[in-house]
PDB file of C-alpha atoms in Angstrom:
ATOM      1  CA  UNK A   1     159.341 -35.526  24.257  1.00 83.00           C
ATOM      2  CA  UNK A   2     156.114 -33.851  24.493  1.00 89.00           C
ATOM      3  CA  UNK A   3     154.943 -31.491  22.127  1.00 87.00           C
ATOM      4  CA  UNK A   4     154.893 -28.524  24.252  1.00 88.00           C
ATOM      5  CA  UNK A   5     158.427 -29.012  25.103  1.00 94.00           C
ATOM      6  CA  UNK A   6     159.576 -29.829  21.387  1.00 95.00           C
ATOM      7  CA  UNK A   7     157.636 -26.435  20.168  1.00 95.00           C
ATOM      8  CA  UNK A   8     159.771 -24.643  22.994  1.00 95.00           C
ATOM      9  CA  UNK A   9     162.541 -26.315  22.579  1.00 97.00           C
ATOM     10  CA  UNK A  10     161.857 -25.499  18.260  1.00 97.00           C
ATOM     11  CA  UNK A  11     161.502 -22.137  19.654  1.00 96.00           C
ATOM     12  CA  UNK A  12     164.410 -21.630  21.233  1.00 96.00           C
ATOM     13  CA  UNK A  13     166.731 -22.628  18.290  1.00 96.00           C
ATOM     14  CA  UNK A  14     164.482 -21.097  15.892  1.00 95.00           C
ATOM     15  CA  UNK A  15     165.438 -17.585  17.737  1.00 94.00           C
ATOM     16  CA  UNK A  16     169.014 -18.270  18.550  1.00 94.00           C
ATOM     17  CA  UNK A  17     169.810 -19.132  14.615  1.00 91.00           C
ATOM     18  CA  UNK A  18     170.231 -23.113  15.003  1.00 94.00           C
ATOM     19  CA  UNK A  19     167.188 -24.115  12.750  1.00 94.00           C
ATOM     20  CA  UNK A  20     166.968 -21.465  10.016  1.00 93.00           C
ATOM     21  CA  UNK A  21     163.366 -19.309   9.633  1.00 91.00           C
ATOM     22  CA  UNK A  22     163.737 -19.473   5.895  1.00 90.00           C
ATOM     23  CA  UNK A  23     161.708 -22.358   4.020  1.00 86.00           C
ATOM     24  CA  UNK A  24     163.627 -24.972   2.271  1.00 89.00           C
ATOM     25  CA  UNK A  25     163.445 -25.591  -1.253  1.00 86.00           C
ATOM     26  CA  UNK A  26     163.373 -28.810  -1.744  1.00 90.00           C
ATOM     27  CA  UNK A  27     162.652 -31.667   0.484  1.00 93.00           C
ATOM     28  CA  UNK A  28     163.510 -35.817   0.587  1.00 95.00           C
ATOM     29  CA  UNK A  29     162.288 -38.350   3.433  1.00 95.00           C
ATOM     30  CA  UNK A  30     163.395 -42.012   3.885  1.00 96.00           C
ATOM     31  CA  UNK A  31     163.837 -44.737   6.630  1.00 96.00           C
ATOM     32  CA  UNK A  32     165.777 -43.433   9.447  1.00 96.00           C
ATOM     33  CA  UNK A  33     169.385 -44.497   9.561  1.00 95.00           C
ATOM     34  CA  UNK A  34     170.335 -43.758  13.435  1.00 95.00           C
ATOM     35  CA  UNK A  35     170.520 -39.495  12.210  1.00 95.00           C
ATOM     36  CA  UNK A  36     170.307 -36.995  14.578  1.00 97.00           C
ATOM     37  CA  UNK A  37     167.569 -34.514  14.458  1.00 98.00           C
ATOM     38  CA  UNK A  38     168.571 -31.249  14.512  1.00 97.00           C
ATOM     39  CA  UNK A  39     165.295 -29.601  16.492  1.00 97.00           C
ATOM     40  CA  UNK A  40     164.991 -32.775  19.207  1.00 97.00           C
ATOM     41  CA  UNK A  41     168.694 -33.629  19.127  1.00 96.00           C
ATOM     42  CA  UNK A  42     167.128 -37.616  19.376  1.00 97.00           C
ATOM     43  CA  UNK A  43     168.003 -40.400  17.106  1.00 98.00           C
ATOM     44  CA  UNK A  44     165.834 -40.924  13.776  1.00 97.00           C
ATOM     45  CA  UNK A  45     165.889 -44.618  14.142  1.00 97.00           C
ATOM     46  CA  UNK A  46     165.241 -47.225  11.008  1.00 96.00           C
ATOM     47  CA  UNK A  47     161.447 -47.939  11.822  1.00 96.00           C
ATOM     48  CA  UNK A  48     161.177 -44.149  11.554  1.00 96.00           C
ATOM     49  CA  UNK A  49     160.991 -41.471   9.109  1.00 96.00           C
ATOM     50  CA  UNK A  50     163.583 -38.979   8.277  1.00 97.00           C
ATOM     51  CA  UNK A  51     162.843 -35.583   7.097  1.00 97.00           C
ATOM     52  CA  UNK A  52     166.149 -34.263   4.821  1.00 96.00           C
ATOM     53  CA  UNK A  53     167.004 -30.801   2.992  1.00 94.00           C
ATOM     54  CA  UNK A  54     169.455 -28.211   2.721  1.00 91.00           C
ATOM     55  CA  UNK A  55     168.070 -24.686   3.994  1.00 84.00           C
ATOM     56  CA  UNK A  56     169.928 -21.536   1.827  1.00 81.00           C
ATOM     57  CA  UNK A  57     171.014 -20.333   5.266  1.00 75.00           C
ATOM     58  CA  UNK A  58     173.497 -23.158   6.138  1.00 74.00           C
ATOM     59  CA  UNK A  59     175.474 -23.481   3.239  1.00 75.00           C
ATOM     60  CA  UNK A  60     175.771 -27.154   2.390  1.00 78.00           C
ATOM     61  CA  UNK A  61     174.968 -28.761   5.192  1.00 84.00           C
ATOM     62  CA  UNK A  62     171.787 -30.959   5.726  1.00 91.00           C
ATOM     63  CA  UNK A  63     169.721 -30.356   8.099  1.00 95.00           C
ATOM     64  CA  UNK A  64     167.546 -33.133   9.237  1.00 96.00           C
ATOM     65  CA  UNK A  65     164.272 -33.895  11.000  1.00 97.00           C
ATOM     66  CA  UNK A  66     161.719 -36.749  12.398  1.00 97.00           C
ATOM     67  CA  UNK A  67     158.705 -36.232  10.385  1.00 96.00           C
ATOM     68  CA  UNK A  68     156.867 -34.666  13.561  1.00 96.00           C
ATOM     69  CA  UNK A  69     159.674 -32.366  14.260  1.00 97.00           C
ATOM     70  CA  UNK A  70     159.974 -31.163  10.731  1.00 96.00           C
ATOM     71  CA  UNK A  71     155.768 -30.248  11.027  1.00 96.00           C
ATOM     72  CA  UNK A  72     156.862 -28.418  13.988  1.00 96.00           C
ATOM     73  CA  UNK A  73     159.437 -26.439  12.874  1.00 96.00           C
ATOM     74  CA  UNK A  74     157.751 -25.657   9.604  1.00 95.00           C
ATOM     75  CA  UNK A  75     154.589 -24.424  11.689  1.00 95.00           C
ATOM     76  CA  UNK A  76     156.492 -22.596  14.708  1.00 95.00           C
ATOM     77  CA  UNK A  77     158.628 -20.794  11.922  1.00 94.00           C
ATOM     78  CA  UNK A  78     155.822 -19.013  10.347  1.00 93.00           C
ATOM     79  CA  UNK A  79     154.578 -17.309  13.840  1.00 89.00           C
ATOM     80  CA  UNK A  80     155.429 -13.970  14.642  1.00 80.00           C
ATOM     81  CA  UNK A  81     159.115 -13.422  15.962  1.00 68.00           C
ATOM     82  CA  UNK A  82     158.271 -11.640  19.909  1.00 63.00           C
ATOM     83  CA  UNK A  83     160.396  -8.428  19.637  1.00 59.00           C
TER      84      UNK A  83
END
């Protein structure tokens, strides 16, 4: 996926609630192990690396990203929210 798509895409599920605007506290990254990344919704593979954390705003759950995606999503969070 391009990066013009992914920030849209990062965007889009930044405004609709499905990646959370908060920061999260603490981060881990490791080998891929066929994960799904929650802002591309594409496999994290083994030769890749996996971005992992739990954001205060879904509970338990992890939320996990490619290494690319997770620069993304920490950029496109910061910007302005559009009203």
């Amino acid at each position: 996926m391009d990066r013009p798509t992914l920030r849209i895409l990062i965007r889009g599920k930044l405004d609709d609630g499905r990646l959370p605007l908060n920061s999260i506290p603490r981060i881990s990254g490791g080998p891929g192990n066929g994960e799904l990344c929650d802002a591309c919704e594409t496999v994290v593979p083994k030769d890749e690396f996996l971005m992992e954390g739990i954001s205060p705003s879904r509970g338990k759950r992890p939320i996990q990203f490619h290494t690319r995606c997770f620069y993304l999503w920490d950029v496109e969070r910061r910007l302005p929210v559009a009203l």
